[in-house]
Amino acid sequence: MLRRVRTTKNLAKRIDMEYFARPFPMRRWRFWLSIAIPALGLIWLVAHWVVSPEPFASGPVSPSHAAFGQKCNTCHTGVGGIYFRPVTEKACLGCHDAPPHHANSVLFTPTCGSCHQEHRSRAALIEVRDQACVECHASLKTKSGTTELLNVSAFVGNKHPEFYTNRGGYSDPSKIKFNHQVHIALGGCDSCHTAAGLTEATAKDNADKGGIATLRPGTAVNAIGGAYMLPIKFADHCATCHADKLEFDKSILESVPHTTPAAIHAEIMKHAAGKEAQVAALELALWEKCSFCHVLKVTDNALPEVAKPALKTRWFEHANFSHEVHSSFTCQGCHGAAANSTKASDILLPGVAKCESCHRPKGARAGCYECHSYHDWSNRKPVQTPVDITDGVREKHAPGGQESETAMAAAAQ
Amino acid sequence: MLIDRTHKKWFAASVVILGLATVVFITYALGTPQGVSGRRGFGLVCGIIGFAFMLIAGFLGVRKRVPVWRIGRMQTWMRAHLWLGFLSFPLILFHANFHTGGKLTTVLVWLFGGVFVSGIFGAALQHILPHFYTTQVPMETIFEQIGHVREQLVAEAEQVIEEAAASLEGDYAKASEHQRAAAASAGTLGDFSVGTGLEADEQAAFELRKFFAEELKPFLESRSSRGATLREGAQAQAAFRQLRILVPSSLESTLEDLENIYEETRQLDMQSRLHKALHLWLFVHVPLSYTLLLLAAIHAVVALRY
C-alpha cells in the first residue's frame, strides 16, 4: 500500500517561500531580451538616421528617380517640416514637360503627385491607378457641359463603351473596293499587312520559299515602331501580284501605267486619235478598270473622278496599340471576320469583348494607361532639366545651364 | 486567458470596429485616385487609433508589474490587451494601405507581424495547454519550484531505499518504523518471514541500491531527464516490474513509494516542458512588442511633428 500521502500541508512544506524574490532564468532572460532588442532597434534607427533621413521616407524611390539618391530636396521643395516637405508641381515640371489634358474642357487639373505616386515600391510612375481616370470619366463633365465621350468606369465588365467602329452604323471609309476573303485565301494576311520587324531580308526569304514578297526592295520598314501596320500602297503591296500597268486592247494600246484617269485618258487619245469607236471602247474600259478597285464619281468631262483612298493605319487616335506586342497571336484570332469579308466597307476590328478576353483581372493588365495617354504629347515641349548627374554629384544648378555645361565638361575630361 | 462567453462584448465591439474600418477602407481605396494615405484622412485616423490600441495593449506589462494600482481589474486589462491588440494590426495595415513603405515603416510592419502572429499563437496555446495540464499533470507544483521539489524527491527516494535496504540487510536500527513493527510481530507475509527479512537478503538490498544508483537517481536528478533510462514510461514500468521480482513482496509498499516518486518527477518534467511551451512565445512577443512600441512612437512623433 502506498505510504506517501500528498496533503496540502506536506506539499506546502516543500515550497521555498522566498522563491518569488529570487530571479528566475526564464524571467531574467525575458527581461534582458525586452531591453536588448528595443535597444538594438533604436541603435539601428539612429545609425541610419545620422547618415540620412531615408529611414523616414515613405518608400523606396522609383527607378526613374533613382539617380537622385538621397537628395530628397531635389523634389521635396515645398514648405513643411524637416522630414515631410511636400513635392511641388514646380519640382516635377522642372524636369518633365506634361502637356495638359484637354485644357479647354476639363473642370480641374490634378497635381502631378495625385496620379504619379512616388515612393510606392518599384512600380513605375506611369502606372497610374484607374481611379485617377475614372474619377472624371465615370461621369464626365466638361466646361461646355457637353461631350462626345461616353462614360467609362473600368475596362472589364461592360464598363468600357464599345469601340466607336463597332457600335453599328459605321463603315470602313477607305473608298477602296477590296475582297479580303479572296486575298487572304491566296496569300494570308501578312502578304499585305506588315508591322515593324519585317525586313527586306525576311521579305526576300518569304518570296524564296514560294510565298509572296510583301515588300519591294527599298520599302521603308519600322517606320511606325512596330505598333501599327504599314500603310497599304499600290506600288508596295498590290503591284506585288497585280501588274502595275493597266492593260487594254493590245492592237491599239497595250498597257498604261497606274496613274490618274486624266493621264490614262491622254495616253488613250494619243494611241487611238481619230478612231472614235475605239476611243469609246477604251474609255469604257477605263471606267471599268478604275471602278474595279476605286469608288468613282461621274463628272462633267466624261472622265471618272476617283475618290481618294483613305486607308487607315491607326483607327483610334486616342488609344495606343502595338501589333508587335500582340504578334504571338494569329491575325484571325482578333480579326476573325476578315477571312469571310468580301467588302472593304466591312468593319474588321475586334470589339472590346475580344480585348477583354485577355485584359482582365488575373489576366493581362487592363489599366487605363495601357491604352490611353493623359497628357497631350502632341504639344510636347523640350525641357532643360536643372538636375545634373553626369559626374555623380547630384547638384541642382542655377538657371541658364552654365554650371551644367561646366559639370558636363568636367565629366567629359 | 480563456476567450469564453465573458468576452462577448469585446468580441462584438471588435467585429463592429473592424467591419466599419474595412468598409471605409474599401470605399476609400476604390474611390480615390491615390487610395488610402497614412498622412491624411482615414489613413491618419487609422494610424492614430491603431497606435492608441497598441499602447493600451502594451500597458498590460506595466499593469502587471504594479498590481496595487487601482486602474481597473487585471482581467479587464487582459481582455483589452487581447482584443485591442488584435484590432490594432488591421487598423495599422489600413493606415499603411497594405504597403511596407520606407525602411522604418517596413521594419515596423515586420515587427508588428511578429508580435501579432506570436500573440495569436500564445492565445491559442493558452486555450489548449491548460486543459492538458489538468489531465496530464495532476501532481504539478509552482513552476519556479520544480528544481527545489525535485531535490527533495531525490532525498526522499534515497531515504526510502536506504530504509528498505537496511531492513533487508538486518540493520534494525536503520529500519523504518513500519518494518520494525512488522519484525516485532514476527508474522509472516505470504511465504516470506518478515523477521527473517530483517536479518538477511543482502542480494535484494544490493539490487535495490543498484536500481536506485544506476537508474532511478540519474532520472530524478536529471533536470531534463535526457539520457536517463527511465524517461520512457514503458521502460520505467518494466524496470519496476523487474524490481518487484528481485525484492521480497513485503517491500511492495516501498516500491509503490518509489514508483510514486518516479511518477511525480515525470509529471514535473512534463510540467516543465509544458510551461516552457506555454511561455516560450513570450520571448518573441514581449521583446518585439517593446521594440514595436518604441519605434512606432518615434515614427508617430516624426510624422506628426516634423
PDB file of C-alpha atoms in Angstrom, chain A residues 256-257 259-270 286 290 301-306:
ATOM      1  CA  VAL A 256      -0.938  52.198-119.420  1.00  0.00           C
ATOM      2  CA  PRO A 257       0.788  52.941-116.083  1.00  0.00           C
ATOM      3  CA  THR A 259      -1.979  56.726-112.651  1.00  0.00           C
ATOM      4  CA  THR A 260      -4.757  59.308-112.778  1.00  0.00           C
ATOM      5  CA  PRO A 261      -7.755  58.901-115.160  1.00  0.00           C
ATOM      6  CA  ALA A 262      -6.745  62.054-116.974  1.00  0.00           C
ATOM      7  CA  ALA A 263      -3.231  60.775-117.624  1.00  0.00           C
ATOM      8  CA  ILE A 264      -4.549  57.404-118.747  1.00  0.00           C
ATOM      9  CA  HIS A 265      -7.099  59.094-120.976  1.00  0.00           C
ATOM     10  CA  ALA A 266      -4.384  61.231-122.518  1.00  0.00           C
ATOM     11  CA  GLU A 267      -2.482  58.050-123.319  1.00  0.00           C
ATOM     12  CA  ILE A 268      -5.605  56.563-124.922  1.00  0.00           C
ATOM     13  CA  MET A 269      -6.125  59.632-127.045  1.00  0.00           C
ATOM     14  CA  LYS A 270      -2.506  59.539-128.128  1.00  0.00           C
ATOM     15  CA  LEU A 286     -11.071  52.833-118.411  1.00  0.00           C
ATOM     16  CA  CYS A 290     -10.818  52.046-112.370  1.00  0.00           C
ATOM     17  CA  ASN A 301     -15.881  65.963-118.524  1.00  0.00           C
ATOM     18  CA  ALA A 302     -16.768  62.287-119.089  1.00  0.00           C
ATOM     19  CA  LEU A 303     -13.774  61.072-117.143  1.00  0.00           C
ATOM     20  CA  PRO A 304     -14.269  59.342-113.821  1.00  0.00           C
ATOM     21  CA  GLU A 305     -13.151  61.078-110.679  1.00  0.00           C
ATOM     22  CA  VAL A 306     -11.523  58.593-108.355  1.00  0.00           C
TER      23      VAL A 306
END
